[in-house]
Amino acid sequence: MKKIVVLGSTNVDTILNIKRLPLPGETMAMDGQSSAGGGKGANQALAATRAGAETSFVSKIGDDHAADFMLDTFKKDGLNIDHVTETSKAGTGKAYILLDENGQNSILIYGGANQTISIDDINAAKETIKKSDCLISEFETPISVTIEAFKIAKENGVITILNPAPAKDNIPLDLLKLTDIIVPNETEASAITGIKVEDKKSIINSAEKLNKMGINRVIITIGSRGSLYYSEGKEEFVDAYKVPVIDTTAAGDTFIGYLAAKLDSDLGNVVEAMKFASKASSIAVQTKGAQNSIPYVEDVKI
């Protein structure tokens, strides 16, 4: 069984259902609201678990009811939470998701406890990282902590996957050089490279620039159009599955968790893993919410 470690955020999501995004200064009525488990790290960890991998999660939560809610979810799925620790310095992270009637979302994040993860937490999880096949991280926790975790991974032959989200334009080169596979969407790729991702040519140009920045393998997800794999001058597009879209929340996280669970240790099957991940994402977008939309492996058939 594949062993995966995810370093990342734990949030409780509040989903606000609206017809469209409000204009500046506009007051709008909502069509409804609901709460669910979220956080990019937690989503990716649960996706990897549901994809069949033995997954450990490194995260920080507050001393509050939101934390209890999230821990119950993790335990139910069999996620290893030995390194999910509690702090009294901040509350459990929260996300407020504006979801329009077309299934598109805009998200506001309160980092909370996620921003208190420290290098001490990484050192406590060191042996778990060393024994894993793959380490995943994103940008809802401090970058300095991710760099330390990736150093441990690379020293021990562990594959590193970076999801550069939320988008940043000043990622330390030290982190990029420690990354085996980077998985941005169009917005994130544009922020990193300065190349506006609009069409096939600009997607390839953006991926090529990421290659030159020190990352040998680039996967750019492009929503309903699918995803691009680029490595050392060669590219391959993977089409998305055409399905009715209800909510895109956690679709990217589902993709990354399933991708990691499918990858071979020599990374020789990246495109095959992308197709598997794309199928899982196509299932996720057909259900409202984040973690409740992430499918189980027995439902993902290609």
Short mmCIF file of C-alpha atoms in Angstrom, two decimals:
data_model
loop_
_atom_site.label_atom_id
_atom_site.label_comp_id
_atom_site.label_asym_id
_atom_site.label_seq_id
_atom_site.Cartn_x
_atom_site.Cartn_y
_atom_site.Cartn_z
CA MET A 1 0.00 0.00 0.00
CA LYS A 2 1.27 3.48 -0.91
CA LYS A 3 2.34 5.56 2.10
CA ILE A 4 1.56 9.27 1.81
CA VAL A 5 2.12 12.20 4.17
CA VAL A 6 0.17 15.42 3.72
CA LEU A 7 1.36 18.62 5.40
CA GLY A 8 -1.38 21.19 5.33
CA SER A 9 -4.43 22.99 6.56
CA THR A 10 -7.54 21.97 8.44
CA ASN A 11 -10.58 24.23 8.02
CA VAL A 12 -14.29 24.15 8.64
CA ASP A 13 -16.04 25.44 5.53
CA THR A 14 -19.16 27.60 5.53
CA ILE A 15 -20.76 27.42 2.08
CA LEU A 16 -22.89 30.42 1.07
CA ASN A 17 -25.17 29.68 -1.89
CA ILE A 18 -25.76 32.72 -4.13
CA LYS A 19 -26.96 33.33 -7.68
CA ARG A 20 -23.82 35.24 -8.64
CA LEU A 21 -20.93 37.08 -7.00
CA PRO A 22 -22.01 40.45 -5.53
CA LEU A 23 -20.78 43.68 -7.08
CA PRO A 24 -18.70 46.14 -4.98
CA GLY A 25 -21.01 47.77 -2.43
CA GLU A 26 -23.91 45.48 -3.27
CA THR A 27 -26.02 43.68 -0.65
CA MET A 28 -27.45 40.34 -1.75
CA ALA A 29 -29.67 37.68 -0.22
CA MET A 30 -28.32 34.13 -0.05
CA ASP A 31 -30.20 31.09 -1.29
CA GLY A 32 -28.88 28.97 1.58
CA GLN A 33 -25.86 28.03 3.67
CA SER A 34 -24.23 24.90 5.09
CA SER A 35 -21.07 23.79 6.89
CA ALA A 36 -18.62 21.02 6.03
CA GLY A 37 -15.08 19.89 6.65
CA GLY A 38 -12.42 21.51 4.47
CA GLY A 39 -8.91 22.91 4.23
CA LYS A 40 -6.69 22.06 1.28
CA GLY A 41 -4.45 19.84 3.37
CA ALA A 42 -7.32 17.93 4.96
CA ASN A 43 -9.05 17.55 1.60
CA GLN A 44 -5.90 16.15 -0.01
CA ALA A 45 -5.25 13.81 2.92
CA LEU A 46 -8.78 12.42 2.79
CA ALA A 47 -8.60 12.09 -1.00
CA ALA A 48 -5.39 10.06 -0.73
CA THR A 49 -6.96 7.91 2.00
CA ARG A 50 -10.12 7.29 -0.01
CA ALA A 51 -7.96 6.47 -3.02
CA GLY A 52 -6.54 3.56 -1.03
CA ALA A 53 -3.27 4.99 0.32
CA GLU A 54 -2.05 4.71 3.90
CA THR A 55 -2.10 8.43 4.71
CA SER A 56 -0.70 10.47 7.59
CA PHE A 57 -1.68 14.08 8.15
CA VAL A 58 0.49 16.83 9.69
CA SER A 59 -1.76 19.72 10.72
CA LYS A 60 -2.75 22.08 13.53
CA ILE A 61 -6.18 22.66 15.05
CA GLY A 62 -7.58 24.91 17.77
CA ASP A 63 -9.13 23.96 21.10
CA ASP A 64 -12.71 24.35 19.92
CA HIS A 65 -15.82 22.57 18.63
CA ALA A 66 -14.66 22.99 15.03
CA ALA A 67 -11.63 20.84 15.84
CA ASP A 68 -13.82 18.11 17.34
CA PHE A 69 -15.93 18.11 14.19
CA MET A 70 -12.86 17.68 11.99
CA LEU A 71 -11.25 14.97 14.14
CA ASP A 72 -14.42 12.90 13.94
CA THR A 73 -14.25 13.09 10.14
CA PHE A 74 -10.60 12.05 10.06
CA LYS A 75 -11.16 9.09 12.36
CA LYS A 76 -14.15 7.90 10.36
CA ASP A 77 -12.03 7.65 7.22
CA GLY A 78 -9.06 5.99 8.93
CA LEU A 79 -6.68 8.90 8.36
CA ASN A 80 -3.60 8.73 10.61
CA ILE A 81 -3.83 11.81 12.87
CA ASP A 82 -0.85 11.16 15.14
CA HIS A 83 0.61 14.47 13.95
CA VAL A 84 -2.57 16.56 14.03
CA THR A 85 -1.88 18.64 17.13
CA GLU A 86 -3.83 21.22 19.12
CA THR A 87 -2.90 24.82 19.93
CA SER A 88 -4.44 27.37 22.28
CA LYS A 89 -2.92 30.25 20.29
CA ALA A 90 -5.59 30.35 17.57
CA GLY A 91 -8.87 28.79 16.55
CA THR A 92 -9.30 26.03 13.98
CA GLY A 93 -9.05 27.41 10.45
CA LYS A 94 -12.17 28.48 8.61
CA ALA A 95 -13.17 29.08 5.01
CA TYR A 96 -16.15 31.00 3.67
CA ILE A 97 -17.13 29.79 0.21
CA LEU A 98 -19.29 31.89 -2.10
CA LEU A 99 -20.88 29.35 -4.44
CA ASP A 100 -22.86 30.57 -7.44
CA GLU A 101 -25.62 28.75 -9.29
CA ASN A 102 -23.17 27.63 -12.02
CA GLY A 103 -21.00 25.74 -9.53
CA GLN A 104 -18.13 28.25 -9.50
CA ASN A 105 -16.74 29.46 -6.19
CA SER A 106 -14.78 32.24 -4.54
CA ILE A 107 -13.20 31.49 -1.16
CA LEU A 108 -12.16 33.59 1.85
CA ILE A 109 -9.75 31.94 4.31
CA TYR A 110 -9.10 32.49 8.02
CA GLY A 111 -5.79 30.69 8.62
CA GLY A 112 -6.04 30.44 12.40
CA ALA A 113 -4.24 27.42 13.85
CA ASN A 114 -2.90 26.48 10.41
CA GLN A 115 -0.47 29.39 10.59
CA THR A 116 1.00 28.15 13.89
CA ILE A 117 2.50 24.95 12.46
CA SER A 118 6.22 25.05 13.25
CA ILE A 119 9.44 23.30 12.38
CA ASP A 120 9.12 21.52 15.74
CA ASP A 121 5.96 19.88 14.38
CA ILE A 122 7.89 18.75 11.32
CA ASN A 123 10.68 17.32 13.45
CA ALA A 124 8.08 15.40 15.45
CA ALA A 125 6.81 13.88 12.19
CA LYS A 126 10.28 13.26 10.75
CA GLU A 127 10.25 9.47 11.00
CA THR A 128 6.81 9.29 9.40
CA ILE A 129 8.00 11.45 6.48
CA LYS A 130 11.16 9.37 6.04
CA LYS A 131 9.15 6.15 5.77
CA SER A 132 6.63 7.51 3.25
CA ASP A 133 6.52 7.22 -0.54
CA CYS A 134 5.22 10.73 -1.15
CA LEU A 135 4.89 14.05 0.69
CA ILE A 136 2.28 16.63 -0.38
CA SER A 137 2.01 20.25 0.75
CA GLU A 138 0.30 23.52 -0.21
CA PHE A 139 0.30 27.19 0.85
CA GLU A 140 -2.32 27.34 3.60
CA THR A 141 0.47 26.68 6.11
CA PRO A 142 3.84 28.51 6.48
CA ILE A 143 6.20 28.04 3.51
CA SER A 144 9.23 27.82 5.81
CA VAL A 145 7.74 24.70 7.37
CA THR A 146 7.08 23.14 3.96
CA ILE A 147 10.71 23.75 2.97
CA GLU A 148 11.91 21.90 6.08
CA ALA A 149 9.56 18.99 5.42
CA PHE A 150 10.61 18.78 1.76
CA LYS A 151 14.29 18.73 2.79
CA ILE A 152 13.63 15.68 4.97
CA ALA A 153 11.73 14.04 2.12
CA LYS A 154 14.43 14.63 -0.48
CA GLU A 155 17.18 13.38 1.85
CA ASN A 156 15.25 10.10 2.12
CA GLY A 157 14.14 9.54 -1.48
CA VAL A 158 10.53 10.57 -0.87
CA ILE A 159 8.58 12.09 -3.79
CA THR A 160 7.51 15.70 -3.16
CA ILE A 161 4.34 17.22 -4.62
CA LEU A 162 3.68 20.94 -4.25
CA ASN A 163 0.24 22.45 -4.77
CA PRO A 164 1.06 26.20 -4.91
CA ALA A 165 -2.33 27.32 -3.64
CA PRO A 166 -3.48 29.88 -2.73
CA ALA A 167 -1.59 31.58 -5.57
CA LYS A 168 1.70 33.32 -4.75
CA ASP A 169 4.17 35.13 -6.99
CA ASN A 170 7.25 34.98 -4.75
CA ILE A 171 7.84 31.30 -4.04
CA PRO A 172 11.35 30.69 -2.68
CA LEU A 173 13.59 28.97 -5.22
CA ASP A 174 14.77 26.70 -2.40
CA LEU A 175 11.29 25.18 -2.28
CA LEU A 176 10.95 24.82 -6.05
CA LYS A 177 14.27 22.98 -6.24
CA LEU A 178 13.02 20.51 -3.61
CA THR A 179 9.83 19.84 -5.58
CA ASP A 180 9.47 16.76 -7.82
CA ILE A 181 6.01 17.62 -9.16
CA ILE A 182 4.25 20.98 -9.01
CA VAL A 183 0.48 21.03 -9.56
CA PRO A 184 -0.90 24.57 -10.04
CA ASN A 185 -4.14 25.59 -11.74
CA GLU A 186 -4.17 28.34 -14.39
CA THR A 187 -4.33 31.18 -11.85
CA GLU A 188 -1.50 29.78 -9.76
CA ALA A 189 0.70 29.04 -12.78
CA SER A 190 0.19 32.60 -14.01
CA ALA A 191 1.11 34.05 -10.60
CA ILE A 192 4.35 32.07 -10.43
CA THR A 193 5.55 32.53 -14.01
CA GLY A 194 4.05 35.88 -14.98
CA ILE A 195 2.60 34.23 -18.10
CA LYS A 196 -1.16 34.63 -18.45
CA VAL A 197 -2.56 31.16 -19.04
CA GLU A 198 -5.29 31.43 -21.68
CA ASP A 199 -4.74 28.90 -24.47
CA LYS A 200 -2.68 25.81 -25.31
CA LYS A 201 0.42 27.81 -26.25
CA SER A 202 0.44 29.91 -23.06
CA ILE A 203 -0.17 26.82 -20.91
CA ILE A 204 2.88 25.14 -22.45
CA ASN A 205 4.94 28.33 -22.10
CA SER A 206 4.04 28.57 -18.44
CA ALA A 207 4.95 24.93 -17.85
CA GLU A 208 8.23 25.38 -19.69
CA LYS A 209 9.13 28.33 -17.46
CA LEU A 210 8.38 26.26 -14.35
CA ASN A 211 10.75 23.62 -15.77
CA LYS A 212 13.45 26.26 -16.09
CA MET A 213 12.84 27.36 -12.49
CA GLY A 214 14.01 23.93 -11.36
CA ILE A 215 10.95 21.64 -11.40
CA ASN A 216 11.30 18.71 -13.78
CA ARG A 217 7.65 17.65 -13.78
CA VAL A 218 4.78 20.11 -14.11
CA ILE A 219 1.05 19.41 -14.09
CA ILE A 220 -1.21 22.39 -14.78
CA THR A 221 -4.89 21.76 -14.15
CA ILE A 222 -7.20 23.73 -16.43
CA GLY A 223 -10.67 23.04 -15.07
CA SER A 224 -13.18 21.64 -17.52
CA ARG A 225 -10.50 21.50 -20.22
CA GLY A 226 -8.45 18.92 -18.33
CA SER A 227 -4.76 19.08 -17.42
CA LEU A 228 -1.31 19.36 -18.98
CA TYR A 229 1.75 17.29 -18.13
CA TYR A 230 5.07 18.85 -19.11
CA SER A 231 8.57 17.50 -18.56
CA GLU A 232 11.85 18.26 -20.31
CA GLY A 233 10.34 19.67 -23.47
CA LYS A 234 7.55 17.12 -23.88
CA GLU A 235 3.89 17.78 -23.17
CA GLU A 236 0.73 15.70 -23.00
CA PHE A 237 -2.83 16.88 -22.42
CA VAL A 238 -5.32 14.83 -20.44
CA ASP A 239 -8.94 15.67 -21.24
CA ALA A 240 -11.42 16.25 -18.43
CA TYR A 241 -14.48 14.04 -18.15
CA LYS A 242 -17.61 15.87 -19.28
CA VAL A 243 -20.09 15.87 -16.40
CA PRO A 244 -22.70 18.27 -14.96
CA VAL A 245 -20.90 20.60 -12.54
CA ILE A 246 -22.61 21.33 -9.23
CA ASP A 247 -19.67 22.56 -7.12
CA THR A 248 -15.95 22.74 -7.94
CA THR A 249 -14.87 22.99 -4.28
CA ALA A 250 -12.17 20.38 -3.50
CA ALA A 251 -11.96 19.19 -7.12
CA GLY A 252 -8.29 20.18 -7.31
CA ASP A 253 -7.55 18.62 -3.93
CA THR A 254 -9.25 15.41 -5.02
CA PHE A 255 -7.06 15.40 -8.13
CA ILE A 256 -3.86 15.74 -6.10
CA GLY A 257 -4.74 13.10 -3.50
CA TYR A 258 -5.70 10.56 -6.15
CA LEU A 259 -2.66 11.46 -8.27
CA ALA A 260 -0.30 10.76 -5.37
CA ALA A 261 -2.02 7.48 -4.53
CA LYS A 262 -1.61 6.22 -8.10
CA LEU A 263 1.99 7.32 -8.82
CA ASP A 264 4.72 4.71 -9.17
CA SER A 265 7.94 5.29 -7.25
CA ASP A 266 9.87 5.99 -10.47
CA LEU A 267 7.20 8.46 -11.65
CA GLY A 268 6.92 6.53 -14.90
CA ASN A 269 3.11 6.53 -14.90
CA VAL A 270 2.32 10.23 -14.39
CA VAL A 271 -0.14 10.47 -17.29
CA GLU A 272 -1.97 7.30 -16.20
CA ALA A 273 -2.19 8.72 -12.66
CA MET A 274 -3.54 12.00 -14.05
CA LYS A 275 -6.35 10.16 -15.86
CA PHE A 276 -7.26 8.36 -12.63
CA ALA A 277 -7.18 11.66 -10.72
CA SER A 278 -9.26 13.40 -13.39
CA LYS A 279 -11.95 10.77 -13.09
CA ALA A 280 -12.07 11.22 -9.32
CA SER A 281 -12.35 15.01 -9.73
CA SER A 282 -15.20 14.58 -12.22
CA ILE A 283 -17.13 12.74 -9.51
CA ALA A 284 -16.31 15.36 -6.86
CA VAL A 285 -17.73 18.28 -8.88
CA GLN A 286 -21.13 16.61 -9.04
CA THR A 287 -21.74 17.04 -5.29
CA LYS A 288 -21.95 20.20 -3.16
CA GLY A 289 -19.29 20.67 -0.50
CA ALA A 290 -15.65 19.75 -0.04
CA GLN A 291 -14.85 16.57 1.86
CA ASN A 292 -18.26 15.00 1.43
CA SER A 293 -17.78 15.25 -2.36
CA ILE A 294 -14.47 13.36 -2.46
CA PRO A 295 -15.20 9.87 -3.86
CA TYR A 296 -14.00 6.49 -2.62
CA VAL A 297 -11.77 4.42 -4.88
CA GLU A 298 -14.39 1.77 -5.58
CA ASP A 299 -16.49 4.44 -7.31
CA VAL A 300 -13.63 5.65 -9.55
CA LYS A 301 -13.43 3.56 -12.70
CA ILE A 302 -11.69 4.54 -15.95
#
